[in-house]
Coordinates of C-alpha atoms and ligand atoms in Angstrom, one line a residue:
X1412 CA 20.5 -18.4 14.3
X1413 CA 18.1 -17.0 11.7
X1414 CA 15.3 -19.3 10.4
X1415 CA 15.2 -20.8 6.9
X1416 CA 12.6 -19.4 4.6
X1417 CA 10.5 -20.4 1.5
X1418 CA 8.8 -18.2 -1.0
X1419 CA 5.6 -19.3 -2.7
X1420 CA 4.7 -16.9 -5.5
X1421 CA 7.8 -15.4 -6.9
X1422 CA 6.8 -12.0 -8.3
X1423 CA 7.8 -8.5 -7.4
X1424 CA 7.4 -8.8 -3.6
X1425 CA 8.4 -12.5 -3.3
X1426 CA 11.6 -12.1 -5.4
X1427 CA 12.5 -8.8 -3.5
X1428 CA 12.1 -10.7 -0.2
X1429 CA 14.3 -13.6 -1.5
X1430 CA 17.1 -11.2 -2.4
X1431 CA 16.9 -9.2 0.8
X1432 CA 16.3 -12.1 3.3
X1433 CA 19.4 -13.9 2.0
X1434 CA 21.4 -10.7 2.2
X1435 CA 20.2 -10.4 5.8
X1436 CA 21.5 -13.9 6.6
X1437 CA 18.2 -16.0 6.4
X1438 CA 18.7 -19.4 4.8
X1439 CA 16.9 -20.0 1.5
X1440 CA 15.0 -23.4 1.7
X1441 CA 12.7 -23.4 -1.3
X1442 CA 11.1 -21.4 -4.1
X1443 CA 7.9 -22.2 -6.0
X1444 CA 5.7 -20.2 -8.3
X1445 CA 3.0 -20.7 -11.0
X1446 CA 5.8 -20.8 -13.5
X1447 CA 9.2 -22.4 -13.0
X1448 CA 11.0 -19.4 -14.6
X1449 CA 9.8 -17.0 -11.9
X1450 CA 10.9 -19.5 -9.2
X1451 CA 14.3 -19.7 -10.8
X1452 CA 14.7 -15.9 -10.8
X1453 CA 13.9 -15.8 -7.1
X1454 CA 16.2 -18.6 -6.3
X1455 CA 19.0 -16.8 -8.2
X1456 CA 18.3 -13.6 -6.4
X1457 CA 18.5 -15.6 -3.1
X1458 CA 21.8 -17.2 -4.1
X1459 CA 20.4 -20.8 -4.1
X1460 CA 19.5 -21.8 -7.7
X1461 CA 19.1 -25.5 -6.7
X1462 CA 16.2 -24.8 -4.4
X1463 CA 13.5 -24.6 -7.1
X1464 CA 10.4 -26.9 -6.7
X1465 CA 7.5 -27.5 -9.0
X1466 CA 5.2 -28.3 -6.0
X1467 CA 4.7 -25.6 -3.5
X1468 CA 4.5 -28.0 -0.6
X1469 CA 8.0 -29.4 -1.4
X1470 CA 9.4 -25.8 -1.4
X1471 CA 7.9 -25.1 2.0
X1472 CA 8.4 -28.4 3.9
X1473 CA 12.0 -27.5 5.1
X1474 CA 11.3 -23.9 5.9
X1475 CA 10.9 -22.3 9.3
X1476 CA 9.2 -19.3 7.7
X1477 CA 7.0 -19.6 4.6
X1478 CA 6.0 -16.5 2.7
X1479 CA 2.9 -16.8 0.5
X1480 CA 3.4 -13.9 -1.9
X1481 CA 0.9 -14.8 -4.6
X1482 CA -1.7 -12.3 -5.8
X1483 CA -4.2 -11.7 -2.9
X1484 CA -7.0 -13.9 -4.4
X1485 CA -4.6 -16.9 -4.5
X1486 CA -3.2 -16.7 -1.0
X1487 CA -5.9 -18.9 0.7
X1488 CA -6.0 -21.5 -2.1
X1489 CA -2.2 -21.7 -2.2
X1490 CA -2.1 -22.1 1.6
X1491 CA -4.8 -24.8 1.5
X1492 CA -2.9 -26.7 -1.1
X1493 CA 0.3 -26.8 1.0
X1494 CA -1.7 -27.8 4.1
X1495 CA -3.5 -30.6 2.3
X1496 CA -0.1 -32.0 1.3
X1497 CA 1.3 -31.6 4.8
X1498 CA 3.9 -29.1 3.5
X1499 CA 4.2 -26.9 6.7
X1500 CA 6.5 -27.9 9.5
X1501 CA 4.9 -28.0 13.0
X1502 CA 5.5 -24.5 14.5
X1503 CA 6.5 -23.0 11.1
X1504 CA 5.6 -19.3 10.7
X1505 CA 3.4 -18.7 7.7
X1506 CA 3.1 -15.1 6.5
X1507 CA 1.5 -13.2 3.6
X1508 CA 2.2 -9.7 2.5
X1509 CA -1.2 -8.4 1.5
X1510 CA -2.3 -5.0 2.9
X1511 CA -6.0 -5.6 2.6
X1512 CA -6.3 -9.2 3.9
X1513 CA -5.8 -10.5 7.4
X1514 CA -3.8 -13.5 8.6
X1515 CA -7.1 -15.4 8.7
X1516 CA -6.5 -16.2 5.0
X1517 CA -3.8 -18.6 6.2
X1518 CA -6.0 -20.5 8.7
X1519 CA -5.5 -23.8 6.8
X1520 CA -1.8 -23.8 7.9
X1521 CA -2.9 -24.2 11.5
X1522 CA -4.0 -27.8 10.6
X1523 CA -0.3 -28.6 10.4
X1524 CA 0.5 -26.9 13.7
X1525 CA 1.9 -23.7 12.0
X1526 CA 1.4 -20.1 13.3
X1527 CA 0.1 -17.5 11.0
X1528 CA 0.5 -13.7 10.4
X1529 CA 0.6 -11.0 7.8
X1530 CA 3.4 -8.6 7.2
X1531 CA 2.6 -5.7 4.8
X1532 CA 5.4 -3.6 3.4
X1533 CA 3.9 -0.2 3.0
X1534 CA 5.7 0.5 -0.3
X1535 CA 5.0 0.3 -4.0
X1536 CA 7.0 -2.5 -5.6
X1537 CA 6.9 -1.8 -9.4
X1538 CA 9.9 -4.0 -10.2
X1539 CA 12.6 -6.1 -8.5
X1540 CA 15.6 -3.9 -7.8
X1541 CA 19.2 -4.5 -6.6
X1542 CA 18.8 -1.9 -3.9
X1543 CA 16.9 -2.8 -0.7
X1544 CA 13.2 -1.7 -1.1
X1545 CA 12.5 -2.4 2.5
X1546 CA 15.1 0.0 3.9
X1547 CA 13.4 2.7 6.0
X1548 CA 9.8 1.8 5.1
X1549 CA 6.9 0.9 7.5
X1550 CA 5.7 -2.7 7.8
X1551 CA 2.3 -3.4 9.3
X1552 CA 2.2 -6.7 11.2
X1553 CA -0.6 -8.8 12.8
X1554 CA -1.5 -12.4 13.6
X1555 CA -0.6 -15.1 16.1
X1556 CA 1.8 -13.9 18.8
X1557 CA 4.7 -16.1 17.7
X1558 CA 4.2 -15.1 14.1
X1559 CA 4.1 -11.4 15.0
X1560 CA 7.4 -11.8 16.9
X1561 CA 9.0 -13.5 14.0
X1562 CA 7.7 -11.0 11.4
X1563 CA 8.8 -8.1 13.6
X1564 CA 12.4 -9.5 13.7
X1565 CA 12.4 -10.1 9.9
X1566 CA 11.2 -6.5 9.2
X1567 CA 13.9 -5.1 11.5
X1568 CA 16.6 -7.3 9.8
X1569 CA 15.4 -6.0 6.4
X1570 CA 16.0 -2.4 7.6
X1571 CA 12.3 -1.6 7.9
X1572 CA 10.3 0.0 10.7
X1573 CA 7.6 -2.5 11.9
X1574 CA 4.3 -1.5 13.7
X1575 CA 1.3 -3.5 14.9
X1576 CA -2.0 -3.3 13.1
X1577 CA -5.3 -4.7 14.5
X1578 CA -6.4 -7.8 12.6
X1579 CA -9.9 -6.4 12.2
X1580 CA -8.5 -3.0 11.1
X1581 CA -6.7 -4.2 8.0
X1582 CA -9.4 -3.3 5.4
X1583 CA -9.5 0.3 6.7
X1584 CA -5.7 0.4 7.0
X1585 CA -5.4 -0.6 3.4
X1586 CA -8.1 1.9 2.3
X1587 CA -6.0 4.6 4.1
X1588 CA -2.9 3.6 2.1
X1589 CA -4.9 3.8 -1.2
X1590 CA -6.2 7.3 -0.3
X1591 CA -2.7 8.5 0.6
X1592 CA -0.9 7.0 -2.3
X1593 CA -3.2 6.1 -5.2
X1594 CA -5.7 8.9 -4.8
X1595 CA -2.8 11.4 -4.5
X1596 CA -1.9 10.3 -8.0
X1597 CA -5.5 10.9 -9.1
X1598 CA -5.5 14.4 -7.5
X1599 CA -2.2 15.3 -9.1
X1600 CA -3.5 14.3 -12.5
X1601 CA -6.6 16.5 -12.0
X1602 CA -4.3 19.4 -11.0
X1603 CA -2.0 18.9 -14.0
X1604 CA -5.1 18.9 -16.3
X1605 CA -6.4 22.2 -14.8
X1606 CA -3.0 23.8 -15.1
X1607 CA -2.7 22.7 -18.7
X1608 CA -6.2 24.2 -19.4
X1609 CA -5.0 27.4 -17.8
X1610 CA -2.1 27.6 -20.3
X1611 CA 0.8 26.0 -18.4
X1612 CA 2.6 23.6 -20.7
X1613 CA 2.1 19.9 -19.7
X1614 CA 5.9 19.3 -19.2
X1615 CA 6.1 22.1 -16.7
X1616 CA 3.1 21.1 -14.6
X1617 CA 5.0 19.0 -12.0
X1618 CA 7.8 21.5 -11.6
X1619 CA 5.2 24.3 -11.0
X1620 CA 3.3 22.3 -8.4
X1621 CA 6.2 20.6 -6.6
X1622 CA 7.2 23.4 -4.2
X1623 CA 3.5 23.8 -3.3
X1624 CA 3.0 20.1 -2.6
X1625 CA 6.2 19.9 -0.6
X1626 CA 5.2 22.9 1.4
X1627 CA 1.8 21.4 2.2
X1628 CA 3.4 18.1 3.3
X1629 CA 5.8 20.1 5.5
X1630 CA 3.0 22.0 7.0
X1631 CA 1.1 18.8 7.8
X1632 CA 4.2 17.4 9.5
X1633 CA 4.9 20.7 11.4
X1634 CA 1.5 21.9 12.5
X1635 CA -0.9 19.0 11.7
X1636 CA -4.5 19.1 10.5
X1637 CA -6.5 21.3 10.6
X1638 CA -3.9 24.1 11.0
X1639 CA -2.1 23.1 7.8
X1640 CA -5.2 24.0 5.7
X1641 CA -4.9 27.3 3.8
X1642 CA -6.7 28.7 0.7
X1643 CA -10.2 30.0 -0.1
X1644 CA -12.2 27.5 1.9
X1645 CA -10.1 28.1 5.1
X1646 CA -10.6 31.8 4.6
X1647 CA -14.3 31.6 3.7
X1648 CA -13.8 33.2 0.3
X1649 CA -17.2 32.1 -1.2
X1650 CA -16.9 34.1 -4.4
X1651 CA -13.6 32.5 -5.4
X1652 CA -14.9 29.0 -4.8
X1653 CA -18.1 29.9 -6.8
X1654 CA -15.8 31.1 -9.7
X1655 CA -13.8 27.9 -9.6
X1656 CA -17.0 25.8 -9.8
X1657 CA -18.3 27.8 -12.8
X1658 CA -15.0 27.4 -14.7
X1659 CA -14.7 23.7 -13.8
X1660 CA -18.2 22.9 -15.0
X1661 CA -17.4 24.3 -18.4
X1662 CA -14.2 22.3 -18.6
X1663 CA -15.2 18.9 -17.2
X1664 CA -18.1 17.5 -15.2
X1665 CA -15.8 15.0 -13.5
X1666 CA -13.4 17.7 -12.4
X1667 CA -16.3 19.8 -11.0
X1668 CA -17.7 16.8 -9.2
X1669 CA -14.4 15.9 -7.5
X1670 CA -13.8 19.6 -6.6
X1671 CA -17.3 19.7 -5.0
X1672 CA -17.0 16.5 -3.0
X1673 CA -13.5 17.4 -1.7
X1674 CA -14.7 21.0 -1.0
X1675 CA -17.5 19.7 1.2
X1676 CA -15.0 17.7 3.3
X1677 CA -12.7 20.7 3.4
X1678 CA -15.4 22.9 5.1
X1679 CA -15.2 20.6 8.2
X1680 CA -11.4 21.2 8.3
X1681 CA -11.8 25.0 7.9
X1682 CA -14.3 25.0 10.7
X1683 CA -12.1 22.9 13.0
X1684 CA -9.2 25.3 12.3
X1685 CA -11.4 28.2 13.4
X1686 CA -10.5 30.4 10.4
X1687 CA -13.8 29.8 8.5
X1688 CA -16.7 32.0 9.8
X1689 CA -20.0 30.1 10.4
X1690 CA -22.0 32.1 7.9
X1691 CA -19.3 31.5 5.2
X1692 CA -19.3 27.8 6.0
X1693 CA -23.1 27.7 5.5
X1694 CA -22.8 29.6 2.2
X1695 CA -20.1 27.2 1.0
X1696 CA -22.2 24.3 2.0
X1697 CA -25.2 25.5 0.1
X1698 CA -23.0 26.3 -3.0
X1699 CA -21.6 22.8 -3.0
X1700 CA -25.0 21.2 -2.4
X1701 CA -26.3 22.9 -5.6
X1702 CA -23.4 21.4 -7.5
X1703 CA -23.9 17.8 -6.2
X1704 CA -25.2 15.6 -9.0
Ligands
NAP1980 N1 3.5 -4.8 -5.6 C1 3.3 -4.1 -4.6 O1 3.5 -2.9 -4.7 C2 2.9 -4.7 -3.2 C3 3.1 -3.9 -2.1 C4 2.8 -4.5 -0.8 C5 2.3 -5.7 -0.8 N2 2.0 -6.5 -1.9 C6 1.4 -7.8 -1.7 O2 2.4 -8.8 -2.1 C7 1.8 -9.9 -2.6 C8 2.4 -10.2 -4.0 O3 2.2 -9.1 -4.8 P1 3.2 -8.8 -6.1 O4 3.0 -7.4 -6.5 O5 4.5 -9.4 -5.8 O6 2.5 -9.7 -7.2 P2 3.1 -10.3 -8.6 O7 4.3 -9.5 -9.0 O8 1.9 -10.4 -9.5 O9 3.6 -11.7 -8.2 C9 2.8 -12.7 -7.7 C10 3.4 -14.0 -8.2 O10 2.7 -15.1 -7.7 C11 2.7 -16.2 -8.7 N3 1.5 -16.9 -8.5 C12 0.2 -16.6 -9.0 N4 -0.6 -17.5 -8.6 C13 0.1 -18.5 -7.9 C14 -0.3 -19.7 -7.3 N5 -1.5 -20.1 -7.2 N6 0.7 -20.4 -6.7 C15 2.0 -20.0 -6.7 N7 2.4 -18.8 -7.3 C16 1.4 -18.1 -7.9 C17 2.9 -15.5 -10.0 O11 3.7 -16.4 -10.7 P3 4.4 -16.5 -12.1 O12 5.3 -15.3 -12.2 O13 5.2 -17.8 -11.9 O14 3.3 -16.5 -13.1 C18 3.6 -14.2 -9.7 O15 4.9 -14.2 -10.0 C19 0.3 -9.6 -2.7 O16 -0.3 -10.1 -1.5 C20 0.2 -8.1 -2.7 O17 -1.0 -7.6 -2.1 C21 2.3 -6.0 -3.1

């Protein structure tokens, strides 16, 4: 039989979990949030409106699995409060969903004999949706062995694809996710701005770039890095890069700085690919150094 669960912190992730855990056959035991309204929404999504509690330790005390899905900075204090009020069952599994923080944030739960872990859905939850946001996504799991086992089963039951992350690797793991997701948005904005300055209407920017972006992702999947790198740095076309930098400086210092820093890192990839001649790599390196502010 699947364990019962409680949700402490009923926002986007907590309420999504409530809906999908109940749909997967887990028994809702209690819901508590900073405001009663949010707890009610989660309880409704879980199909157990009567399981709303004003005190977090009352929501958690009958649950086999307790999810603390408050904002990151409130996870440890929320866990501490429940522990002080003896709100964790002995052998309960206590989990949080932060990507950046480790299960260590939940150490107060051990005072009650609970086991602790973290279970990070590698997905952006902008809102609570009817459809299952966990289906097909990766979920990074670490913590006490019993907590890892339990989180793994939950992730599979939610339709996700779990994997183990080292406890001391979580900060860098999360930085990797920020680079791949958030900084991709930053790069796309820069590219849209440059296209617009070149005369392409703003509304057409994404459509113009989409086949290029998809092709690059396909190449990374097919041949990997460094072989997926193409373009002037991979070819050692120093004059083209120099022209880019001059044009960018006139347009925006920030754009030129970003291009310079990323260009420096790209030299290493061109060299590793074997397509960038040594003398061109040295010239590019000098060119970028002149532009570093
Ligand atoms: N959003 C994402 O894309 C995403 C993705 C992966 C992982 N995560 C992780 O999931 C966790 C939750 O994030 P979220 O995006 O769901 O945040 P959120 O939408 O801001 O929800 C957090 C909820 O916690 C409640 N809360 C705040 N302080 C509390 C406290 N001291 N005690 C009890 N409840 C409290 C808030 O309550 P009220 O509504 O009642 O005011 C809010 O609804 C975080 O650890 C985050 O890092 C988020």
